Every structure is written in C-alpha cells, then in structure tokens.
XYZ file of C-alpha atoms in Angstrom:
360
model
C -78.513 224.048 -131.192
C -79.259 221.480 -133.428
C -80.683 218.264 -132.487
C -78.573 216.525 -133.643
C -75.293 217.862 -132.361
C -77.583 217.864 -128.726
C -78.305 213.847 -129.376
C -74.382 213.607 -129.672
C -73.413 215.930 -126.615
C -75.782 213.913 -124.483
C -74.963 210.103 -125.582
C -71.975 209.726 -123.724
C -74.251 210.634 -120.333
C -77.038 208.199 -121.566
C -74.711 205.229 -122.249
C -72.526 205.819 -118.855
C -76.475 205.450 -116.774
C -77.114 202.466 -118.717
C -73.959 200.819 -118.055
C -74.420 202.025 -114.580
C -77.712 200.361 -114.086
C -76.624 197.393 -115.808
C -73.634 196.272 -113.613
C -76.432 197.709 -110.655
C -78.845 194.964 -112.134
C -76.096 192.263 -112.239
C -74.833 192.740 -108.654
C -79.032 192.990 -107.502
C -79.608 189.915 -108.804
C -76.353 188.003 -108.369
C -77.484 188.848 -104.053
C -80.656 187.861 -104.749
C -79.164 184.285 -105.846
C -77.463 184.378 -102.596
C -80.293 185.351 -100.407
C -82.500 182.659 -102.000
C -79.974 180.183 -100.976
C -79.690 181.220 -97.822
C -83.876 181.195 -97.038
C -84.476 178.232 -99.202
C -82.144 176.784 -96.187
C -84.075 178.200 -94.032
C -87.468 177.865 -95.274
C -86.206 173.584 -95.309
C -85.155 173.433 -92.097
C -88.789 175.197 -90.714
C -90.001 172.289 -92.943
C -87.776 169.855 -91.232
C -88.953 170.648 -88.022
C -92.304 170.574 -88.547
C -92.957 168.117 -91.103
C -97.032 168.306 -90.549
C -97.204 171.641 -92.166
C -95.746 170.992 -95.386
C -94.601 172.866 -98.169
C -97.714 175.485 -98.137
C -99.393 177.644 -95.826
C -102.707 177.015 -94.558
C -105.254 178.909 -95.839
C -107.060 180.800 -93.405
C -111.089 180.723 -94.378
C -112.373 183.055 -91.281
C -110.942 185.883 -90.560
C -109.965 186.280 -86.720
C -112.278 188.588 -84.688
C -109.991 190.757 -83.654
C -110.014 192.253 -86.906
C -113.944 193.356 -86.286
C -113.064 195.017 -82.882
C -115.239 197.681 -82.727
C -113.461 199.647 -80.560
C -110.915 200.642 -83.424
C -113.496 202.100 -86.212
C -116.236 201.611 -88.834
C -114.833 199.209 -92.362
C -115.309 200.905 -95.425
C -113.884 201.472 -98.951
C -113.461 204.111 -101.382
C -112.784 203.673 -104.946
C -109.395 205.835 -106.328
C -110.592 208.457 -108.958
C -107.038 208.033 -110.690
C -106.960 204.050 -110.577
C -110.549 202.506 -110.114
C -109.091 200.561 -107.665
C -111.084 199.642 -104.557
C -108.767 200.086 -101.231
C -110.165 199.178 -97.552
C -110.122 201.016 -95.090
C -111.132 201.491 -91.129
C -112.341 205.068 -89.818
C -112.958 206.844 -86.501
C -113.593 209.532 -84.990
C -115.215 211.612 -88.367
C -115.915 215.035 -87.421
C -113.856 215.128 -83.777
C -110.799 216.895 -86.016
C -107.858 216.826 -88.420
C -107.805 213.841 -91.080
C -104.738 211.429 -89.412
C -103.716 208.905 -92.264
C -101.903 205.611 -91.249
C -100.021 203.926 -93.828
C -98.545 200.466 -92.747
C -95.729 198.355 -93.613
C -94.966 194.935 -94.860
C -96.083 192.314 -93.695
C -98.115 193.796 -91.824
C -102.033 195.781 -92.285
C -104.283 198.231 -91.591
C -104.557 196.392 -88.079
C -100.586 197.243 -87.213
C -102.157 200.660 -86.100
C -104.760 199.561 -83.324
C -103.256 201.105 -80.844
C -103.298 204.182 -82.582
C -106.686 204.306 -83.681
C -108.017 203.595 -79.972
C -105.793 206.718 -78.512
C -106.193 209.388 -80.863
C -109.555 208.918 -82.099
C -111.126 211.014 -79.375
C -109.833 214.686 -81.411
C -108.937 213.460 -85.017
C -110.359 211.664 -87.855
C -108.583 208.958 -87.712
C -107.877 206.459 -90.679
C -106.079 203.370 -91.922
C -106.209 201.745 -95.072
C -104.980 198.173 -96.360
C -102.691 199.403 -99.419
C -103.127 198.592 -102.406
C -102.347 194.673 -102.808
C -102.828 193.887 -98.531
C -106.390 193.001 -97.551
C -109.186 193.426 -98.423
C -108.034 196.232 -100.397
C -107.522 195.352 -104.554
C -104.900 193.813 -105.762
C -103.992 194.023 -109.392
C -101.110 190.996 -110.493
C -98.837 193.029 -112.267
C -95.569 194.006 -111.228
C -96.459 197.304 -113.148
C -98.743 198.718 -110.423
C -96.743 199.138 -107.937
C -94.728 201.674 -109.211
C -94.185 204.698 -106.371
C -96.012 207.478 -108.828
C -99.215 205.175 -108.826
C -98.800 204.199 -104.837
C -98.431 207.672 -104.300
C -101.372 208.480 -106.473
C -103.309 206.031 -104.380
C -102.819 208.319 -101.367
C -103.808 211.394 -102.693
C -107.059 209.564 -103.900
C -107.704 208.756 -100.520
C -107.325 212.356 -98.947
C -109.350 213.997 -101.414
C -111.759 211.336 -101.897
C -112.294 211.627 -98.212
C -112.936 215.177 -98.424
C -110.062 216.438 -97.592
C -107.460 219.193 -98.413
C -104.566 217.969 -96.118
C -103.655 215.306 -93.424
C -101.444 214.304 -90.632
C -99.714 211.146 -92.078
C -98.477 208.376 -90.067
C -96.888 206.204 -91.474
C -93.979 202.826 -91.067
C -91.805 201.309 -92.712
C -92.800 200.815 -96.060
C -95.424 203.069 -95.710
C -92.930 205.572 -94.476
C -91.034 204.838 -97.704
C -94.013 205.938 -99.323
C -94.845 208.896 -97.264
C -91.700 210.567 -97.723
C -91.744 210.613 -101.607
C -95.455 211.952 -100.893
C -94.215 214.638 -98.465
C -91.710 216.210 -101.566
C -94.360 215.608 -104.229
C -97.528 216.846 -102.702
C -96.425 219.123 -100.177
C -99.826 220.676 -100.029
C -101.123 217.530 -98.727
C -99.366 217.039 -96.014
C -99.606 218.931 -92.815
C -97.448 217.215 -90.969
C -95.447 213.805 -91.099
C -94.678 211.299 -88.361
C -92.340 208.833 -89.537
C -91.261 205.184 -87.603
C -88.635 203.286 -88.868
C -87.774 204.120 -92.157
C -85.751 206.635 -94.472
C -86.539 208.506 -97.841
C -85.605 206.239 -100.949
C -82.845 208.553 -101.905
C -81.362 208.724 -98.473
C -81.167 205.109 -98.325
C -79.965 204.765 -101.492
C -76.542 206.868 -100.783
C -76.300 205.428 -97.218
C -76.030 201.933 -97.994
C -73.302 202.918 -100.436
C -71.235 203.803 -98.064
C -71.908 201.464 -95.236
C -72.137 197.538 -96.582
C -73.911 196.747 -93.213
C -76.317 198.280 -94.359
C -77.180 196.150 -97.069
C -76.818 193.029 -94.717
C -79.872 194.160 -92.918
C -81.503 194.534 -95.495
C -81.066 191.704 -98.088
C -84.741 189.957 -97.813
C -84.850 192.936 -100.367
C -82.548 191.273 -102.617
C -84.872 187.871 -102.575
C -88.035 189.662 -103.198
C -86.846 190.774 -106.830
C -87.229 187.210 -107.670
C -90.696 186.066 -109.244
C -92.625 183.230 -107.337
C -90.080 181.987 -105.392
C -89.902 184.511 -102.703
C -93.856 183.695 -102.189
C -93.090 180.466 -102.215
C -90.284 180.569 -99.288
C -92.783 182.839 -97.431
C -95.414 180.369 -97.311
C -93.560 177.336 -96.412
C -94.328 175.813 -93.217
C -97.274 177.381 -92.756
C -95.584 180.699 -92.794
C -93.226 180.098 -90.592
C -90.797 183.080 -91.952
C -93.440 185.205 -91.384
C -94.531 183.973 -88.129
C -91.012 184.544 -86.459
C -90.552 187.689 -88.334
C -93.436 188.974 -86.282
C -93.184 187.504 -82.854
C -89.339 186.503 -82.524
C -88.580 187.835 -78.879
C -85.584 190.142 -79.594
C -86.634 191.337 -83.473
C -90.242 191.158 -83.464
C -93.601 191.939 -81.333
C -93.202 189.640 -78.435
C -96.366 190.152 -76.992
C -98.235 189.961 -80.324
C -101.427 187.271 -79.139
C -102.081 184.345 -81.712
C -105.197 185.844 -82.603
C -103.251 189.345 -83.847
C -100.642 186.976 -85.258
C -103.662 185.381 -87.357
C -104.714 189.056 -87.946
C -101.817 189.419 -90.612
C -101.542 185.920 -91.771
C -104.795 185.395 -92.675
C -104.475 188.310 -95.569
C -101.026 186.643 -96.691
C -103.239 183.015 -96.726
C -105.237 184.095 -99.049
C -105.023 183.184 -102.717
C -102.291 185.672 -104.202
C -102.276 187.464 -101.014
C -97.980 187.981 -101.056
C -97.993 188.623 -104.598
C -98.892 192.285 -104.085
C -97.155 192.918 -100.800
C -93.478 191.731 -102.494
C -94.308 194.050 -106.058
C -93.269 196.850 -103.686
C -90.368 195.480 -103.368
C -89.641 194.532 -106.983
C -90.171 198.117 -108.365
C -87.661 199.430 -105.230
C -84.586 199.534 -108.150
C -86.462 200.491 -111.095
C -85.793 204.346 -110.007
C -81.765 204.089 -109.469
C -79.867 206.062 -109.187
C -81.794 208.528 -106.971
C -81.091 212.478 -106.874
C -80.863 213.959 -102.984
C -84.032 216.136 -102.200
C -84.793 218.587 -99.856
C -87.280 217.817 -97.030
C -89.020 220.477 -95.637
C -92.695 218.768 -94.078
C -92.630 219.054 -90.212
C -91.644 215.837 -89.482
C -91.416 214.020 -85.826
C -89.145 210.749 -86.823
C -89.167 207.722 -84.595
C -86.437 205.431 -84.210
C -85.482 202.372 -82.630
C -82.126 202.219 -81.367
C -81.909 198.533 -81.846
C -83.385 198.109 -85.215
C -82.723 195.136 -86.433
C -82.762 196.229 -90.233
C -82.312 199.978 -90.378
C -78.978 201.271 -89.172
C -78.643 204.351 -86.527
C -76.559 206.056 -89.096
C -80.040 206.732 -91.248
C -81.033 208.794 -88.664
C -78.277 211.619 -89.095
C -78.076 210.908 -92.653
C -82.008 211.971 -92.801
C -81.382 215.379 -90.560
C -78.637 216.798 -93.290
C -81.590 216.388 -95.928
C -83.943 218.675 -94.044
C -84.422 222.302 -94.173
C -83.245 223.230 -90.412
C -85.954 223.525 -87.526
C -88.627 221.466 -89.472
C -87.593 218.051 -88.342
C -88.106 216.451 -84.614
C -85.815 212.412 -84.181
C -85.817 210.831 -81.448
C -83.686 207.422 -81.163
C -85.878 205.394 -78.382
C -83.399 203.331 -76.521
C -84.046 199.935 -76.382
C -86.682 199.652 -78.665
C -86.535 197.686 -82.102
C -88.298 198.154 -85.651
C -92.146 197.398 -84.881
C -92.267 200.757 -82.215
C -96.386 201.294 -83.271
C -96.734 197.578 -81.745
C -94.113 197.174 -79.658
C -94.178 200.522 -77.624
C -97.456 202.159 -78.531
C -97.261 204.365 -75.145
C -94.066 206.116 -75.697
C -95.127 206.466 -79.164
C -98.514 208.684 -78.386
C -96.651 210.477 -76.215
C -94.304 212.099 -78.575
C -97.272 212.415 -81.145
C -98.969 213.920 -78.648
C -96.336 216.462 -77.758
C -95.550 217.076 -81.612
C -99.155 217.846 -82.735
C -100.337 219.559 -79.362
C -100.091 223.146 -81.483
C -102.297 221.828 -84.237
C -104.699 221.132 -80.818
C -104.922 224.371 -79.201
C-alpha cells in the first residue's frame, strides 16, 4: 500500500490521540492549579505557626548517624554502564545467597528498608540503592532523565553490574511503580517480585478513570507537574509537609525517632535535593494513555487496608491483570501505606513464607 494512502488511513487515529492528550494536559494542569492552592494554604499556615522557621528548610550539614549503622550493610556505589551515572548504594550479606534488590519510594531512601536489610541478610545478598536523584546517588537537573525507560535502565545496570543474572526485587511505592514496568520488560531479570503499596502504571491509569476517589488521594501528583513551586511548598517551614507526611499518627510512621526522621530530610536539605525526587513525578503523564499488560512474575503484593492514598479497589483491579496462580495479595488489616516501616514483622513473615521454596 502506498505511503501515502497509509499516512491518510492513519491521520484520523493520530489527530484523535493528540486531541486526547491535549484536553488530558488541560484538565492535569487545571488540578494542579487547584492543588497548589490548596498546599500554598497549607504550606502558610505551617509558616504561621511557626514563624521561626521561615520560608526555607534548614539545611542539614551532618548527616544523622543512623544512616552509618553498621548493622544494616557496607556503602558503596557503582557507576551505570548505560548512563554513567553514579547511584549509592548499601550491601549485605554478599555471598550468603540470592541478589534481593530494594527499591524505595518518595520521600523516602535507601534507609526506608532497615528493617529489611537487618532480617534477611543472614541467606541473601541483600541490597538497597538511593535512586537516581535521592542521596547520595547522582542527580542530573533535567526533567528528561527521569523518564521510566532510563529508570528502568538504571536497574538493570545495577543487577548486572553487580554480577548478576536475576534478583528478588522489593520494592514500594514508587519504586513499585518502577518494578512493575521492569517485571514486563525484563522478565529475565526478575525472579520474583514483592510489591507494597502500589499498582502497575497502566492499572492505575484505567482505575482512577473509573473511580474519582481515586484521584483525590492522589492529587499531590497533580502539584508536582508544576516547576519550582512544588519544591518550594515542600521546603517551607522547615519541611514541615514532609515532616507530617512521615510521622502523622494515623497516615504516617508514628514511631519513626527524630533521628530516622532526619535520616530522610537531610537528603531533601540538600541543595537541589527535591528536584530529582518530584521529576518522577513530572514524567508520570508523558506515557498516556497506557495499553493493559499481562503480568506474569511471581508476585507476593502487600497491601494496607487503610491506605491513605491507594484505594482497596487496586488490589482486585491488579489480580485480573495477572496470568492465574502467579500472584500472592494480601490486604493487612489495619495497616496504612508505609507497611516496610510501619509493620516490618508481619511483612518478613509473608516474605518469608513466599520465598521459603527459593530456600530449600
């Protein structure tokens, strides 16, 4: 067939997705106007409150000891063949078994898996790194290199450049989000998957447009597509967003000390240190509209059934996706979003339990 005629066929298709992700653009950022209202509000009141902190955060020059425990691994770093980039990590247990890969979530580090590292360092290799842009890992400025093909890239670097053929991934949250697009696109990679708190990009994608609560829980998404101003808000108060993300007593990690509390603020202190972090979030519509994939990676899912930003409904909506007998979900009663933190015990022993095969 001509290429011409083909050019013609296919225009009508082209021009209906670019209308499509116009109007998509237009309603992103017409909630991102209205979610910047609503945390410049309360950004000023945090400000109000506490008038001795200011407009900025403090910048943290030491880091907190907790972050050299130890007890939870050896600091290194490995430069990505595809990238260059240098990314942090902390390592224990080389040698004892199977490489198991934690990938953390926002805002949060490498340190959100302690818990982790301490209990199942004793039979595997265990690892977590600082993404790119968190940390001490590098963090290039542009928008552009965040884009899910190069953070995905990022973790195949790390496997093989490890020495690796294949892992057990761990992973949360936004790390989750990034470990199930790794799970379809490197299969190979991926022995097995345990996921906490978070749901494939596509999945999400045709949840939330059916169920507008959804998109309630989840509109600091719709603020972080702005440029400097969500870094701003972040900051203000010394944090203060931040801070009760983290340790508010019914959404957050309660029993998180103020030295662990430093352990994640002092990254986000640093000059340029939410820049990276939020880029994940500005690339997060850049890929609409998403088609439906088939997930077939053993997978144990965790899920808290009060969740303050992911609704219950994710959980079933994941399940249909699968390819039947390879995924294990468990909704944990009474638990919220931060489950790795929050409820490390319960946690290890489901892991435990899902990976006792790989064991024997």
């Amino acid at each position: 067939m001509p290429e011409l005629v083909v050019t013609a066929l296919l225009a009508p298709s082209r021009l209906t997705l670019k209308l499509l992700r116009a109007f998509m653009w237009s309603l992103v950022f017409s909630a991102a106007l209205v979610a910047a209202a609503v945390y410049g509000c309360i950004a000023l009141t945090h400000v109000m409150c506490r008038p001795r902190r200011g407009f900025c955060g403090r910048p943290r020059h030491t880091p907190p000891v907790c972050l050299s425990d130890p007890t939870l691994g050896e600091h290194c770093f490995l430069i990505l063949r595809s990238s260059g980039l240098r990314l942090h990590y902390v390592s224990a247990g080389r040698g004892k078994g199977p490489l198991m890969l934690f990938l953390h979530g926002f805002p949060e580090n490498w340190f959100s898996w302690r818990y982790q590292l301490q209990e199942f360092q004793s039979r595997f290799h265990v690892v977590a790194v600082d993404l790119r842009g968190y940390g001490s890992s590098d963090a290039p400025k542009d928008v552009d290199c965040y884009t899910i093909d190069l953070l995905m890239a990022d973790i195949q670097d790390v496997i093989l450049g490890l020495g690796y053929s294949k892992c057990i991934l761990v992973a949360h949250d936004w790390g989750a989000l990034l470990a199930w697009n790794f799970s379809i696109y490197y299969p190979s990679l991926v022995e097995r998957m345990v996921v906490v708190s978070a749901a494939p990009m596509s999945v999400y994608q045709d949840y939330s447009l059916h169920h507008i609560g959804q998109f309630f829980r989840s509109n600091y998404i719709f603020l972080f597509q702005l440029p400097w101003l969500p870094e701003k808000l972040l900051s203000m108060s010394d944090f203060q967003i931040l801070k009760t993300t983290l340790t508010h007593r019914k959404r957050g990690i309660p029993q998180l000390t103020p030295s662990e509390l430093e352990a994640f603020l002092y990254d986000f202190s640093q000059p340029g240190g939410l820049t990276g972090p939020l880029n994940y979030y500005r690339n997060i519509f850049r890929t609409f509209p998403l088609e439906p994939q088939e997930l077939a990676t053993p997978t144990l899912l965790l899920w808290g059934e009060k969740d303050p930003y992911f609704e219950q409904g994710l959980v079933e909506a994941i399940g249909s996706r699968f390819v039947p007998g390879r995924l294990e979900a468990h909704i944990l009663p009474g638990m919220g979003h931060w489950i790795p933190q929050t409820n490390p015990v319960e946690m290890h022993q489901y892991m435990w339990a899902f990976l006792q095969d790989l064991l024997d």
